[in-house]
């Protein structure tokens, strides 16, 4: 039994003709069953395809992020590769020398972060635990609150944030007096040092 060309196979099945048993077998042997695995060596162009995926150390596989379109690495693009002997599984490029890890690490310019929300604290009722940037911790502390730091909130349906104040000593503050419903977005802001707002935290009761 042998693999035959499509032209030969078609000639055996012309109207009115009946293929022989050997021709019938050769017909089936000329095709792969759908459950049969195809060896990589039988796939045309596989070497070229695999060759394009070999990324030398210091170079990156680049994934463009909208609206970036240039045929080169741009700020905001995602990369995979090695940098300073560290494997970047998925890293964002923030600019600078691509041979330095700092180019793929976002500077910590955030004022801090809200860690948790407890709606039923034994002493404070609705209690927030938060963390502040080391730069903020160098500022003066008044009534348990660091200078220039505020909490802002936006209830469901509201388009703008409103400013509140802290009622407690760092790193905790009560917000019971604000009467914020589930779905309210809260975050920390810096009014004097230019630090970025914290990531938004959604209250869930």
GROMACS .gro file of C-alpha atoms in nm:
model
  205
    1UNK     CA    1   0.000   0.000   0.000
    2UNK     CA    2   0.129   0.346  -0.088
    3UNK     CA    3   0.045   0.712  -0.058
    4UNK     CA    4  -0.108   0.835  -0.381
    5UNK     CA    5  -0.160   1.184  -0.521
    6UNK     CA    6  -0.503   1.342  -0.527
    7UNK     CA    7  -0.500   1.334  -0.908
    8UNK     CA    8  -0.446   0.957  -0.907
    9UNK     CA    9  -0.712   0.898  -0.642
   10UNK     CA   10  -0.967   1.103  -0.835
   11UNK     CA   11  -0.902   0.893  -1.144
   12UNK     CA   12  -1.006   0.579  -0.954
   13UNK     CA   13  -1.341   0.724  -0.854
   14UNK     CA   14  -1.466   0.862  -1.182
   15UNK     CA   15  -1.836   0.812  -1.248
   16UNK     CA   16  -1.901   0.453  -1.341
   17UNK     CA   17  -1.562   0.325  -1.220
   18UNK     CA   18  -1.503   0.099  -0.923
   19UNK     CA   19  -1.159   0.109  -0.755
   20UNK     CA   20  -0.981  -0.213  -0.675
   21UNK     CA   21  -0.924  -0.319  -0.316
   22UNK     CA   22  -0.559  -0.207  -0.334
   23UNK     CA   23  -0.662   0.131  -0.477
   24UNK     CA   24  -0.923   0.169  -0.203
   25UNK     CA   25  -0.664   0.097   0.065
   26UNK     CA   26  -0.415   0.333  -0.097
   27UNK     CA   27  -0.682   0.603  -0.090
   28UNK     CA   28  -0.721   0.582   0.289
   29UNK     CA   29  -0.347   0.547   0.345
   30UNK     CA   30  -0.295   0.875   0.161
   31UNK     CA   31  -0.470   1.076   0.435
   32UNK     CA   32  -0.425   1.123   0.811
   33UNK     CA   33  -0.695   1.028   1.058
   34UNK     CA   34  -0.819   1.325   1.262
   35UNK     CA   35  -0.699   1.161   1.587
   36UNK     CA   36  -0.351   1.096   1.448
   37UNK     CA   37  -0.079   1.327   1.579
   38UNK     CA   38   0.129   1.498   1.311
   39UNK     CA   39   0.507   1.478   1.370
   40UNK     CA   40   0.673   1.821   1.390
   41UNK     CA   41   0.918   1.720   1.114
   42UNK     CA   42   0.624   1.682   0.874
   43UNK     CA   43   0.502   2.041   0.926
   44UNK     CA   44   0.627   2.272   0.656
   45UNK     CA   45   0.810   2.581   0.789
   46UNK     CA   46   0.819   2.459   1.150
   47UNK     CA   47   1.192   2.536   1.183
   48UNK     CA   48   1.139   2.898   1.082
   49UNK     CA   49   0.846   2.931   1.321
   50UNK     CA   50   1.041   2.798   1.617
   51UNK     CA   51   1.347   3.001   1.524
   52UNK     CA   52   1.151   3.326   1.558
   53UNK     CA   53   1.059   3.234   1.916
   54UNK     CA   54   1.416   3.195   2.042
   55UNK     CA   55   1.490   3.515   2.234
   56UNK     CA   56   1.856   3.572   2.336
   57UNK     CA   57   1.925   3.702   2.687
   58UNK     CA   58   1.891   4.079   2.694
   59UNK     CA   59   1.631   4.081   2.416
   60UNK     CA   60   1.256   4.065   2.464
   61UNK     CA   61   0.942   3.928   2.313
   62UNK     CA   62   0.735   4.247   2.284
   63UNK     CA   63   0.357   4.276   2.303
   64UNK     CA   64   0.228   4.610   2.181
   65UNK     CA   65  -0.022   4.798   2.396
   66UNK     CA   66  -0.273   5.036   2.239
   67UNK     CA   67  -0.212   5.306   2.120
   68UNK     CA   68   0.156   5.207   2.064
   69UNK     CA   69   0.223   5.113   1.702
   70UNK     CA   70   0.597   5.166   1.645
   71UNK     CA   71   0.807   4.867   1.539
   72UNK     CA   72   1.011   4.893   1.859
   73UNK     CA   73   0.969   4.885   2.236
   74UNK     CA   74   0.762   5.178   2.367
   75UNK     CA   75   0.661   5.286   2.716
   76UNK     CA   76   0.361   5.082   2.826
   77UNK     CA   77   0.442   4.776   2.612
   78UNK     CA   78   0.458   4.435   2.779
   79UNK     CA   79   0.767   4.217   2.747
   80UNK     CA   80   0.888   3.864   2.817
   81UNK     CA   81   1.259   3.792   2.852
   82UNK     CA   82   1.566   3.815   3.075
   83UNK     CA   83   1.694   4.132   3.239
   84UNK     CA   84   1.986   4.138   3.483
   85UNK     CA   85   1.956   3.758   3.515
   86UNK     CA   86   1.589   3.793   3.615
   87UNK     CA   87   1.321   3.628   3.402
   88UNK     CA   88   1.039   3.870   3.324
   89UNK     CA   89   0.730   3.654   3.272
   90UNK     CA   90   0.516   3.956   3.190
   91UNK     CA   91   0.654   4.300   3.264
   92UNK     CA   92   0.557   4.653   3.164
   93UNK     CA   93   0.821   4.882   3.018
   94UNK     CA   94   0.826   5.219   3.198
   95UNK     CA   95   1.112   5.375   3.001
   96UNK     CA   96   1.489   5.392   3.038
   97UNK     CA   97   1.771   5.146   2.981
   98UNK     CA   98   1.624   4.804   2.892
   99UNK     CA   99   1.925   4.632   3.049
  100UNK     CA  100   1.814   4.756   3.394
  101UNK     CA  101   1.535   4.606   3.604
  102UNK     CA  102   1.436   4.956   3.713
  103UNK     CA  103   1.303   5.016   3.361
  104UNK     CA  104   1.041   4.748   3.427
  105UNK     CA  105   0.950   4.852   3.782
  106UNK     CA  106   0.700   5.127   3.850
  107UNK     CA  107   0.831   5.381   4.095
  108UNK     CA  108   0.642   5.390   4.423
  109UNK     CA  109   0.489   5.736   4.400
  110UNK     CA  110   0.164   5.637   4.566
  111UNK     CA  111   0.059   5.803   4.891
  112UNK     CA  112  -0.013   5.458   5.030
  113UNK     CA  113  -0.290   5.200   5.023
  114UNK     CA  114  -0.606   5.096   5.203
  115UNK     CA  115  -0.544   4.748   5.338
  116UNK     CA  116  -0.881   4.644   5.477
  117UNK     CA  117  -1.230   4.747   5.583
  118UNK     CA  118  -1.400   4.606   5.893
  119UNK     CA  119  -1.771   4.697   5.911
  120UNK     CA  120  -1.814   4.568   6.267
  121UNK     CA  121  -1.513   4.664   6.477
  122UNK     CA  122  -1.582   4.621   6.848
  123UNK     CA  123  -1.468   4.972   6.940
  124UNK     CA  124  -1.480   5.183   6.622
  125UNK     CA  125  -1.769   5.041   6.424
  126UNK     CA  126  -1.667   5.075   6.059
  127UNK     CA  127  -1.289   5.069   6.063
  128UNK     CA  128  -1.029   5.112   5.789
  129UNK     CA  129  -0.671   4.993   5.817
  130UNK     CA  130  -0.431   5.173   5.584
  131UNK     CA  131  -0.062   5.210   5.502
  132UNK     CA  132   0.132   5.523   5.403
  133UNK     CA  133   0.440   5.589   5.189
  134UNK     CA  134   0.766   5.619   5.384
  135UNK     CA  135   0.792   5.979   5.265
  136UNK     CA  136   0.463   6.062   5.434
  137UNK     CA  137   0.577   5.902   5.759
  138UNK     CA  138   0.848   6.171   5.787
  139UNK     CA  139   0.585   6.443   5.812
  140UNK     CA  140   0.441   6.586   6.131
  141UNK     CA  141   0.167   6.390   6.303
  142UNK     CA  142  -0.135   6.568   6.448
  143UNK     CA  143  -0.413   6.392   6.637
  144UNK     CA  144  -0.298   6.060   6.494
  145UNK     CA  145  -0.305   6.180   6.132
  146UNK     CA  146  -0.012   6.270   5.906
  147UNK     CA  147  -0.008   6.618   5.758
  148UNK     CA  148  -0.165   6.655   5.412
  149UNK     CA  149  -0.333   6.313   5.395
  150UNK     CA  150  -0.708   6.280   5.347
  151UNK     CA  151  -0.956   6.009   5.267
  152UNK     CA  152  -1.199   6.071   4.981
  153UNK     CA  153  -1.511   5.875   4.894
  154UNK     CA  154  -1.764   5.840   4.614
  155UNK     CA  155  -2.097   5.676   4.687
  156UNK     CA  156  -2.275   5.466   4.420
  157UNK     CA  157  -2.431   5.697   4.163
  158UNK     CA  158  -2.206   5.992   4.247
  159UNK     CA  159  -1.967   6.124   3.982
  160UNK     CA  160  -1.723   6.311   4.206
  161UNK     CA  161  -1.524   6.229   4.517
  162UNK     CA  162  -1.596   6.405   4.845
  163UNK     CA  163  -1.328   6.470   5.104
  164UNK     CA  164  -1.348   6.327   5.453
  165UNK     CA  165  -1.111   6.336   5.748
  166UNK     CA  166  -0.959   6.072   5.969
  167UNK     CA  167  -1.104   5.974   6.304
  168UNK     CA  168  -0.840   5.761   6.468
  169UNK     CA  169  -0.467   5.705   6.500
  170UNK     CA  170  -0.253   5.574   6.213
  171UNK     CA  171  -0.275   5.306   6.078
  172UNK     CA  172  -0.648   5.287   6.159
  173UNK     CA  173  -0.940   5.523   6.124
  174UNK     CA  174  -1.312   5.500   6.186
  175UNK     CA  175  -1.547   5.604   5.902
  176UNK     CA  176  -1.874   5.520   6.077
  177UNK     CA  177  -1.974   5.887   6.075
  178UNK     CA  178  -1.962   5.894   5.694
  179UNK     CA  179  -2.238   5.629   5.669
  180UNK     CA  180  -2.099   5.487   5.345
  181UNK     CA  181  -2.308   5.214   5.175
  182UNK     CA  182  -2.171   4.905   4.999
  183UNK     CA  183  -2.022   4.989   4.664
  184UNK     CA  184  -1.872   5.317   4.784
  185UNK     CA  185  -1.524   5.384   4.644
  186UNK     CA  186  -1.265   5.521   4.883
  187UNK     CA  187  -0.899   5.617   4.844
  188UNK     CA  188  -0.622   5.817   5.008
  189UNK     CA  189  -0.495   6.146   4.866
  190UNK     CA  190  -0.196   6.372   4.932
  191UNK     CA  191  -0.264   6.747   4.925
  192UNK     CA  192   0.085   6.883   4.988
  193UNK     CA  193   0.353   6.645   4.858
  194UNK     CA  194   0.233   6.559   4.509
  195UNK     CA  195   0.217   6.185   4.570
  196UNK     CA  196  -0.024   5.984   4.356
  197UNK     CA  197  -0.361   5.880   4.495
  198UNK     CA  198  -0.383   5.531   4.640
  199UNK     CA  199  -0.558   5.258   4.445
  200UNK     CA  200  -0.934   5.271   4.481
  201UNK     CA  201  -1.090   5.047   4.745
  202UNK     CA  202  -1.453   4.937   4.720
  203UNK     CA  203  -1.648   4.901   5.045
  204UNK     CA  204  -1.838   4.576   5.088
  205UNK     CA  205  -2.070   4.517   5.381
   0.00000   0.00000   0.00000
